[in-house]
Short mmCIF file of C-alpha atoms in Angstrom, two decimals:
data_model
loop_
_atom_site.label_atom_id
_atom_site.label_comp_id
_atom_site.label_asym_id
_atom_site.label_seq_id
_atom_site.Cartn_x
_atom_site.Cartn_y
_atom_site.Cartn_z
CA UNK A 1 88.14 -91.55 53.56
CA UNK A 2 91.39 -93.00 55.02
CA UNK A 3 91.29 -96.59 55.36
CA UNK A 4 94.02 -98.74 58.33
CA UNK A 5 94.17 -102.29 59.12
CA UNK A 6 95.38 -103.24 62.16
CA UNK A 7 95.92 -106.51 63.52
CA UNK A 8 96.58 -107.33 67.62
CA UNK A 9 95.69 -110.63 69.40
CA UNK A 10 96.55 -110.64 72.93
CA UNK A 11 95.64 -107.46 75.60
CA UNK A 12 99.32 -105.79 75.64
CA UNK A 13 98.91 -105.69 71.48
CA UNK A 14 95.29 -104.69 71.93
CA UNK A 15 96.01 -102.02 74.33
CA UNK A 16 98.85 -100.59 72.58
CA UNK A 17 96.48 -100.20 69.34
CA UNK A 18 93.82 -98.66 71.08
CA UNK A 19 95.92 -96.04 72.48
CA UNK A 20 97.45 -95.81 68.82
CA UNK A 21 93.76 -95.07 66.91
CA UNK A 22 92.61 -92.64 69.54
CA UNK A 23 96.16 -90.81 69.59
CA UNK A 24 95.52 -90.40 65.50
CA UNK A 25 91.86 -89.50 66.30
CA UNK A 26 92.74 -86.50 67.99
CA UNK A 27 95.31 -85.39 65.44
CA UNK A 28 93.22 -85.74 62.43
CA UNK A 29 90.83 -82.90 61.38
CA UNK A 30 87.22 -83.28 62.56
CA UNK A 31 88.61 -86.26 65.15
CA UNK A 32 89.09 -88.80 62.55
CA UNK A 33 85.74 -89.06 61.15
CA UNK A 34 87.16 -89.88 57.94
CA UNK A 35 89.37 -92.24 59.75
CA UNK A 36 88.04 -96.55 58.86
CA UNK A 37 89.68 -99.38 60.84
CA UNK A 38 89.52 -102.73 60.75
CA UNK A 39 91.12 -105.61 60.85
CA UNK A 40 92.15 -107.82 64.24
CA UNK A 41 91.73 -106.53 67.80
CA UNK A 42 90.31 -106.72 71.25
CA UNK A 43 87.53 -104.75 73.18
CA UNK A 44 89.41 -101.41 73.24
CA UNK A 45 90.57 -101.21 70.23
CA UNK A 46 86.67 -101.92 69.18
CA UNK A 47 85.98 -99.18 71.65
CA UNK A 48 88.87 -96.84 69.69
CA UNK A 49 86.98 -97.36 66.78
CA UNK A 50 87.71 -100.84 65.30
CA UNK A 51 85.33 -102.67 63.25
CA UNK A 52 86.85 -106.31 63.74
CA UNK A 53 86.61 -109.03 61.07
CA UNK A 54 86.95 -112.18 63.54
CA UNK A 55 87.41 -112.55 67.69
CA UNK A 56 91.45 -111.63 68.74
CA UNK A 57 91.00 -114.45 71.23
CA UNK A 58 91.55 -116.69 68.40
CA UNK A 59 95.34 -115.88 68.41
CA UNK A 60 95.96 -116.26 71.97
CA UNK A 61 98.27 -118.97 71.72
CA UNK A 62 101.30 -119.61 74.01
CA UNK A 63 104.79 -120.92 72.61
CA UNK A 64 106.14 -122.38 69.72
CA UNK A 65 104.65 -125.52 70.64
CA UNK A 66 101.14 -124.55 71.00
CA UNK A 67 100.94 -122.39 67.91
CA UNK A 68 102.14 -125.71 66.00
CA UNK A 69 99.69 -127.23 67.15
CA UNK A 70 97.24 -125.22 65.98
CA UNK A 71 99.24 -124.49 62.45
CA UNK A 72 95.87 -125.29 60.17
CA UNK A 73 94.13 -122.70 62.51
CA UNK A 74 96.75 -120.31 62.39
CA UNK A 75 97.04 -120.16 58.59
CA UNK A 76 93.43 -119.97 57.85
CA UNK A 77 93.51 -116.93 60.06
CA UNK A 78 96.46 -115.74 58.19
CA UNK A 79 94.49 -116.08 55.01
CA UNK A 80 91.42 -114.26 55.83
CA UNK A 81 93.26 -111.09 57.13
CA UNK A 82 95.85 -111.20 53.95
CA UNK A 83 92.33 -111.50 51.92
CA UNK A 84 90.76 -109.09 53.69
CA UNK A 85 93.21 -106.65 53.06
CA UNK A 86 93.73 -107.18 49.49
CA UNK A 87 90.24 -106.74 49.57
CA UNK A 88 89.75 -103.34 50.84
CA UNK A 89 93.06 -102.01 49.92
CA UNK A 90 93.54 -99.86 52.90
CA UNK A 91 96.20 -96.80 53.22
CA UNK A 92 98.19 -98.92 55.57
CA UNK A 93 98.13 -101.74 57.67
CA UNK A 94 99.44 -101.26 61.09
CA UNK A 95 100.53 -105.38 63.06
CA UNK A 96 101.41 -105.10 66.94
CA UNK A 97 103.37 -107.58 68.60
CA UNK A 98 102.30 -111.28 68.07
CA UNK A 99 105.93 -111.11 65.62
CA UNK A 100 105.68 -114.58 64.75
CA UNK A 101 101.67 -114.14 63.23
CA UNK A 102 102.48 -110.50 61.86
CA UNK A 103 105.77 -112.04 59.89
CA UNK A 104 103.20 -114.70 58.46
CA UNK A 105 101.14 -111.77 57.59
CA UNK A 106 103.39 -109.52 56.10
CA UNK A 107 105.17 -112.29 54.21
CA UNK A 108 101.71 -113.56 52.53
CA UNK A 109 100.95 -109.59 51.59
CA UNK A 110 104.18 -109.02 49.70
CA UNK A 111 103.94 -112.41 48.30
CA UNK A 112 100.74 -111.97 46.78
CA UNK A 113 102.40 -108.53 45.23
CA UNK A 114 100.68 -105.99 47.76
CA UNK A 115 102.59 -102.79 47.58
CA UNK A 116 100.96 -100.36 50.69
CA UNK A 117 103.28 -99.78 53.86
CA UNK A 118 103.48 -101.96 56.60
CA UNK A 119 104.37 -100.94 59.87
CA UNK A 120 105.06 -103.15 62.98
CA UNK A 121 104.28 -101.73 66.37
CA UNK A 122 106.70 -103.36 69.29
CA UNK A 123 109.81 -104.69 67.92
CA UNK A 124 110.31 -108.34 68.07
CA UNK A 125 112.60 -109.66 70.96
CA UNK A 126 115.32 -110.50 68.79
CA UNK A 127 118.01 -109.29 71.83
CA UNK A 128 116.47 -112.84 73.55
CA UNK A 129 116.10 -114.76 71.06
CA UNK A 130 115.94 -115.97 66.99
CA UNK A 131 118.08 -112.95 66.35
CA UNK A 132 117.61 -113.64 62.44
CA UNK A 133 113.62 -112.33 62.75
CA UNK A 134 115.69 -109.32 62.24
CA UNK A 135 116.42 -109.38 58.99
CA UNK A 136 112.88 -110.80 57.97
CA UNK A 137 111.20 -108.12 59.80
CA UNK A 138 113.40 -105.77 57.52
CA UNK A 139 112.71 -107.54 54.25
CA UNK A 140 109.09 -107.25 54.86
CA UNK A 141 108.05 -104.23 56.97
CA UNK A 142 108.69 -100.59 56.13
CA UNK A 143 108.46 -99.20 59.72
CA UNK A 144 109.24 -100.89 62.44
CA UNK A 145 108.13 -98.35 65.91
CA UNK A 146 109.57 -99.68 69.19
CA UNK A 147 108.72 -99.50 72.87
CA UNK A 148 112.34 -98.86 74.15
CA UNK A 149 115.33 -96.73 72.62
CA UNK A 150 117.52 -99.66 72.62
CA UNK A 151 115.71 -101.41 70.36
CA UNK A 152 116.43 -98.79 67.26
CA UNK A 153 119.70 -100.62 66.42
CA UNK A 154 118.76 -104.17 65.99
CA UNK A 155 117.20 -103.84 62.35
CA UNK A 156 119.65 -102.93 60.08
CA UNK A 157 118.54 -100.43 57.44
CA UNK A 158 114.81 -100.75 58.09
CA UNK A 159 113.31 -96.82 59.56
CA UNK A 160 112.85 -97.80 63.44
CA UNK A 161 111.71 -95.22 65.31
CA UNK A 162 111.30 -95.39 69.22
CA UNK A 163 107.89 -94.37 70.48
CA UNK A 164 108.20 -95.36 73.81
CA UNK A 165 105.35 -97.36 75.78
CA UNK A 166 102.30 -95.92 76.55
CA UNK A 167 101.18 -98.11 79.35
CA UNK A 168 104.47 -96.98 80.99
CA UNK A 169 103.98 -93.21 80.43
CA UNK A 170 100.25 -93.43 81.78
CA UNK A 171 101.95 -95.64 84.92
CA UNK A 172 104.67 -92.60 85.39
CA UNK A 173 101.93 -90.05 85.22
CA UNK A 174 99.97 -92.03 87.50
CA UNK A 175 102.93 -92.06 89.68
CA UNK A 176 103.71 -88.72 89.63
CA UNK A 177 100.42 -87.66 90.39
CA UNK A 178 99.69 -89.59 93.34
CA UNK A 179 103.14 -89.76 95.40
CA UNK A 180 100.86 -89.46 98.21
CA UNK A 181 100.61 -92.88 98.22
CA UNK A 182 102.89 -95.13 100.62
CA UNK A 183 104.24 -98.30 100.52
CA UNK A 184 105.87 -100.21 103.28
CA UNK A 185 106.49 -98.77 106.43
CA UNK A 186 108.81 -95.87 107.03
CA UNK A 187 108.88 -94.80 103.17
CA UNK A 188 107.63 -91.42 103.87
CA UNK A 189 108.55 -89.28 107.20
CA UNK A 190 105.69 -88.73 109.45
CA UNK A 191 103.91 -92.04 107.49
CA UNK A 192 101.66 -94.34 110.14
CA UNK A 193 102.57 -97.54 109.94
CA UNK A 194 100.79 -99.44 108.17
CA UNK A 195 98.49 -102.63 109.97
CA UNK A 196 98.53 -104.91 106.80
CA UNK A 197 101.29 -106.06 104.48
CA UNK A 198 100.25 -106.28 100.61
CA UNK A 199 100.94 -108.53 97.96
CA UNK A 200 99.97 -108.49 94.58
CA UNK A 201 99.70 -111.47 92.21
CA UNK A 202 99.94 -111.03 88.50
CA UNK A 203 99.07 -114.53 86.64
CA UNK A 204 98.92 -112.98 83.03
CA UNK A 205 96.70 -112.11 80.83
CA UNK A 206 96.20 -114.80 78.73
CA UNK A 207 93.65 -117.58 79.27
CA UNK A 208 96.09 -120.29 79.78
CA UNK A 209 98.52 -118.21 81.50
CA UNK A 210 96.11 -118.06 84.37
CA UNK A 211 95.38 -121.60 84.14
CA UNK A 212 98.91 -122.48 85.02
CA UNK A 213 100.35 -120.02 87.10
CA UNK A 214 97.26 -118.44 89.62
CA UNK A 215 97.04 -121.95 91.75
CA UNK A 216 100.37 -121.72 92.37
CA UNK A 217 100.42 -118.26 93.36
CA UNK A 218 97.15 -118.80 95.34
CA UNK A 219 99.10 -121.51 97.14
CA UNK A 220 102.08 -120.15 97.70
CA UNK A 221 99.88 -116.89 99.27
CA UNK A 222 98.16 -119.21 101.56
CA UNK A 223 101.13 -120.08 102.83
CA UNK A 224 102.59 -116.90 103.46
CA UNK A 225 99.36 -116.04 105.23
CA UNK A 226 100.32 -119.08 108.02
CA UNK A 227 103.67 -117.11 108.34
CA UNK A 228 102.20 -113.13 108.05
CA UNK A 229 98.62 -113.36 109.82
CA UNK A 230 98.73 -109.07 108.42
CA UNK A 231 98.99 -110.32 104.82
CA UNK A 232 96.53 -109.04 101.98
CA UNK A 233 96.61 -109.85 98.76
CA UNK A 234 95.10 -108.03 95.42
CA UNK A 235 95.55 -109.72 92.34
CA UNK A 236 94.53 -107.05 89.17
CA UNK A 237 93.70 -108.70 85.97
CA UNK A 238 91.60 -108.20 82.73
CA UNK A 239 87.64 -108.49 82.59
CA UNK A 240 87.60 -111.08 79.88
CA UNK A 241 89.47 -113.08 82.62
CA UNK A 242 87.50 -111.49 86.09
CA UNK A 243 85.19 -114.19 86.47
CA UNK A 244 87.96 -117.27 86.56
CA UNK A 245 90.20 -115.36 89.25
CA UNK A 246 87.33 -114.55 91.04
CA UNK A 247 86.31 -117.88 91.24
CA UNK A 248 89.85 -119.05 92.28
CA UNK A 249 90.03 -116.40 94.84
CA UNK A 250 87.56 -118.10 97.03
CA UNK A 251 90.51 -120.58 98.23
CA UNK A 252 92.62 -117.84 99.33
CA UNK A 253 92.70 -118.05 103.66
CA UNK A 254 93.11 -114.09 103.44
CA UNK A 255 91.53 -110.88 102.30
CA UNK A 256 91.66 -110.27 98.54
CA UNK A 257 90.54 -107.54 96.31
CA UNK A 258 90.27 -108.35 92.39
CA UNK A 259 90.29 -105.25 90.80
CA UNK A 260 89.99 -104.73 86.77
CA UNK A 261 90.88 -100.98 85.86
CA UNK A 262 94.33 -100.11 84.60
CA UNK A 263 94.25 -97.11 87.19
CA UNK A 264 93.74 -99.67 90.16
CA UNK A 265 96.56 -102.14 89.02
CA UNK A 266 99.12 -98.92 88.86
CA UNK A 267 97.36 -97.99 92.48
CA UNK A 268 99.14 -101.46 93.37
CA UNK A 269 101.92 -100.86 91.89
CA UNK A 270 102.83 -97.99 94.52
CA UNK A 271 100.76 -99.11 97.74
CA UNK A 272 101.60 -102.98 97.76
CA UNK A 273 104.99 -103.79 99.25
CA UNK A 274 105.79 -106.43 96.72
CA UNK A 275 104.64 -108.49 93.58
CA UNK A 276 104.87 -111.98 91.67
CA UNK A 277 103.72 -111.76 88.46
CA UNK A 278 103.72 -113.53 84.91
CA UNK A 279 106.68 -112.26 82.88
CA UNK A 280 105.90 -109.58 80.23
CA UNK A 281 105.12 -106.62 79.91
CA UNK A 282 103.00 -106.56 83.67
CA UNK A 283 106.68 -107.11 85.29
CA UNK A 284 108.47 -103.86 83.07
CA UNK A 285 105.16 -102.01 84.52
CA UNK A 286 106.39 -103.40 88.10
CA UNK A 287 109.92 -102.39 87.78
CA UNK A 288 109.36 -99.18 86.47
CA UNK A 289 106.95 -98.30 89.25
CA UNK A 290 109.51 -99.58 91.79
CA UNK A 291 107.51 -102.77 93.16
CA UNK A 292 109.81 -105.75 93.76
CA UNK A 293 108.60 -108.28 92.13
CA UNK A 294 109.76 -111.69 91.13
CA UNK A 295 108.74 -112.61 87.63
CA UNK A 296 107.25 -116.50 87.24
CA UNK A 297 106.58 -118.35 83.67
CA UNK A 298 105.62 -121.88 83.19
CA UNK A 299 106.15 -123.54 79.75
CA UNK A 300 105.43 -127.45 78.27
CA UNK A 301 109.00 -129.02 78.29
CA UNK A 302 108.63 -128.98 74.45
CA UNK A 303 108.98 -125.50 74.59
CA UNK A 304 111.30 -125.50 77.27
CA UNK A 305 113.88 -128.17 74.74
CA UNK A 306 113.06 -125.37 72.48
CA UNK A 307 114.13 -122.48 74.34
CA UNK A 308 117.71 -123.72 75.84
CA UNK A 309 118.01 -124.23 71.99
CA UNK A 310 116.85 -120.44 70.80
CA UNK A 311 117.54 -118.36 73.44
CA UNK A 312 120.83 -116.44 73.53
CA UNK A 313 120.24 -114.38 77.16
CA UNK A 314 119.94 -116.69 80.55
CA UNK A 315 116.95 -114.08 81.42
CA UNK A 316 113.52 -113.63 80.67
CA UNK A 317 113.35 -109.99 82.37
CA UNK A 318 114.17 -106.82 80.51
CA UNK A 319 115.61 -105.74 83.69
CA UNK A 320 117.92 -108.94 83.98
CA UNK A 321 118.90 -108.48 80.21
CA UNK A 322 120.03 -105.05 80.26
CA UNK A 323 121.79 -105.53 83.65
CA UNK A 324 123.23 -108.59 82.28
CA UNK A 325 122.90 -109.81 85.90
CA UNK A 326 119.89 -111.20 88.01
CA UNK A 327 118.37 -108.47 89.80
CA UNK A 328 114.43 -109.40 89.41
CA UNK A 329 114.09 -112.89 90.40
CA UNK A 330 113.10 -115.41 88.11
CA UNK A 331 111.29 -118.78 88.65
CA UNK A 332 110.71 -120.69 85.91
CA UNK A 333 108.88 -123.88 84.77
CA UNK A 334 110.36 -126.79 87.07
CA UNK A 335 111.76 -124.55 90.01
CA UNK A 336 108.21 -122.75 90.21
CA UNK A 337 107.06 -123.98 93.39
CA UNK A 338 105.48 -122.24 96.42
CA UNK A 339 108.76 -123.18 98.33
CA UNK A 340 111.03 -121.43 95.44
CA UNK A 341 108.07 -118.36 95.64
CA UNK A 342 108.14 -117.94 99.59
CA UNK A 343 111.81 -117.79 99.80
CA UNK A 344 112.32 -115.29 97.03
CA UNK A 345 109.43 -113.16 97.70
CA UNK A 346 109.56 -112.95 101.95
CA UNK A 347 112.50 -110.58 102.54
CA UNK A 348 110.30 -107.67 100.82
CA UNK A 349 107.56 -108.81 103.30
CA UNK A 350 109.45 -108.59 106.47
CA UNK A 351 109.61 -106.22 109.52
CA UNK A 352 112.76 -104.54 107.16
CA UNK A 353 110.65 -104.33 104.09
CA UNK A 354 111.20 -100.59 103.35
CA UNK A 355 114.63 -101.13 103.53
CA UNK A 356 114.70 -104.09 101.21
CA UNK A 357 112.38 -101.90 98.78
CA UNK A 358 114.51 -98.74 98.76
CA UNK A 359 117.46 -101.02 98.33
CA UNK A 360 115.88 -103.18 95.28
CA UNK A 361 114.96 -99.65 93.77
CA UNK A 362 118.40 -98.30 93.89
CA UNK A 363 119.42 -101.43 91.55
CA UNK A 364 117.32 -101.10 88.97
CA UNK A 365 116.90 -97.66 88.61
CA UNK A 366 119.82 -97.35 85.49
CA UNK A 367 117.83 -99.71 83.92
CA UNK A 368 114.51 -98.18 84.13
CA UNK A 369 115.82 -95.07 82.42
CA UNK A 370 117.34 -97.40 79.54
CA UNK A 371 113.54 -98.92 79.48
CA UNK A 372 112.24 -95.42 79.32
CA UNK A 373 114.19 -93.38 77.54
CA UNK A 374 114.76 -91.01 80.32
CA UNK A 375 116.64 -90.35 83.69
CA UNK A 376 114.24 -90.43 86.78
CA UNK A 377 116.03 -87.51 88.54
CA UNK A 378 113.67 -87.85 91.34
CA UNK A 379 115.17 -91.87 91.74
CA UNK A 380 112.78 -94.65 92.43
CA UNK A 381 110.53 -94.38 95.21
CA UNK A 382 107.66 -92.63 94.33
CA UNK A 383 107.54 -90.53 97.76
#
């Protein structure tokens, strides 16, 4: 029997493993029924097959800041996985994202003289920041599989091999299968206009990430509601976090629809006329679906000290960092306001909106293809 540890913490990881154990099932004779995992994961990587030795939720921890503040935590959960693994002696172990955690991991495996191949799924973001992970990752790691082609280059001699993202193949698929749908007025000849005007809020994934960032966006929507009496809003998020935007919802003067399945969030994607959301991964999902969106993060002004310290890019957005120019808006931790929001966000929400859309799409669409690792002969909009 074939034995892999795998270790995610936070949904994007989780998600990315999940489609990684079922992906193996269906290559392996008799579907992987020889096939063990364990290790560190969330509910669909349990559902792919994992048998998990503590709760991911544990590692969902936010900044440099936060995870130092939770250091004794951190380590003790370091500990058990190294000891679990030494302890099973598995065929390989298999760490995506969290590349601060995974590093720890890695580094307290070959220290303790393990010798089994390590592989990191989703290349740390040394192109932003702490460039010199690089050569750690290389030190440590024997494959290092990334989620866009660019990304190959950065590690020196270590095997990278780009694998591309399947969230954003299942979103293209989705795409391409359903360019019946319309955003916007006017996007498709012959289209009826359409009574309502869509927006949809993305606070994040994480726990505190919706803590910080959905009452501003439920503000800042209430206020666009006193200037666009059509305006809807859908805000798609996780079920572990369902029950807390729900809750917050209730405040919001207009209608709202809190939908859960990854299907229904890409359905937004392509029928809303624009988008704020937390950045990650959720605003690469945006851009490569051809939503405007403008990407929003809130930090502790620890972190923020930290960052004008670390950070070698004046972007957050993968878009922004390729382009080497702002093309998604970005509002970050003191300039977040509803004010800052409603003036970035309204043109896409305005009687010219298709226009603005078509026009935001024809920007970003070299990018995309550098984020994808193909040309979208068809262009942006999905009609």
């Amino acid at each position: 029997m074939k034995h892999i540890v795998v270790l995610s913490g936070e949904p994007s990881g989780d998600a990315l493993i999940a489609d990684l154990l079922r992906s193996l099932r269906e290559k392996l004779p008799d579907g992987g029924r020889d096939l063990r995992v364990t290790g560190i994961g969330g509910e669909q990587s349990v559902k792919a097959g994992l048998v998990p030795i503590f709760d991911s939720e544990q590692l969902s921890i936010i900044g440099v800041v936060q995870a130092l503040k939770h250091l004794p935590n951190v380590l003790r959960l370091r500990k058990q996985f190294v000891d679990h693994v030494l302890a099973v002696a598995p065929d390989l172990v298999v760490t995506a994202d969290l590349p601060d955690f995974s590093l720890m991991v890695a580094k307290g495996l070959r220290r303790r003289k393990w010798q089994g191949r390590l592989v990191h799924y989703v290349a740390p973001t040394v192109w932003i920041w702490r460039a010199g992970r690089a050569q750690s990752f290389a030190r440590s790691y024997d494959i290092m599989l990334t989620l866009f082609p660019f990304e190959t280059r950065l590690f020196g001699d270590l095997p990278c091999y780009f694998v591309g993202h399947p969230l954003l193949r299942r979103l293209q698929d989705y795409r391409n299968n359903h360019r019946e749908l319309v955003a916007g007025d006017g996007h498709r000849e012959g289209a009826a206009p359409r009574a309502s005007i869509s927006l949809c809020l993305l606070p994040g994934s994480r726990r505190k990430e919706v803590a910080l960032l959905l009452p501003i966006l439920i503000q800042t929507a209430n206020q666009l509601h006193r200037m666009i009496p059509a305006l809807e809003v859908i805000i798609p998020t996780i079920k572990a976090r369902e029950d807390t935007v729900r809750d917050q919802a209730r405040s919001l003067s207009m209608p709202c629809t809190v939908p859960t399945a990854e299907s229904d969030r890409f359905r937004a994607f392509l029928t809303c006329d624009a988008a704020i959301g937390a950045s990650g991964t959720v605003v690469t999902e945006a851009c490569v679906a051809g939503i405007p969106i403008v990407n929003i993060y809130k930090t502790s002004k620890a972190n923020v000290w930290l960052g004008k310290r670390l950070l070698h890019v004046p972007f957050i957005s993968v878009v922004n960092i390729l382009a080497r120019q702002k093309i998604v808006e970005e509002i970050v931790n003191d300039d977040l306001t509803d004010a800052a929001l409603i003036q970035a966000i309204s043109p896409f929400l305005g009687a010219d909106r298709a226009e603005k859309r078509r026009s935001w799409q024809q920007r970003i669409a070299p990018y995309r293809a550098m984020i994808t690792g193909h040309h979208d002969e068809e262009g942006m909009d999905p009609t």
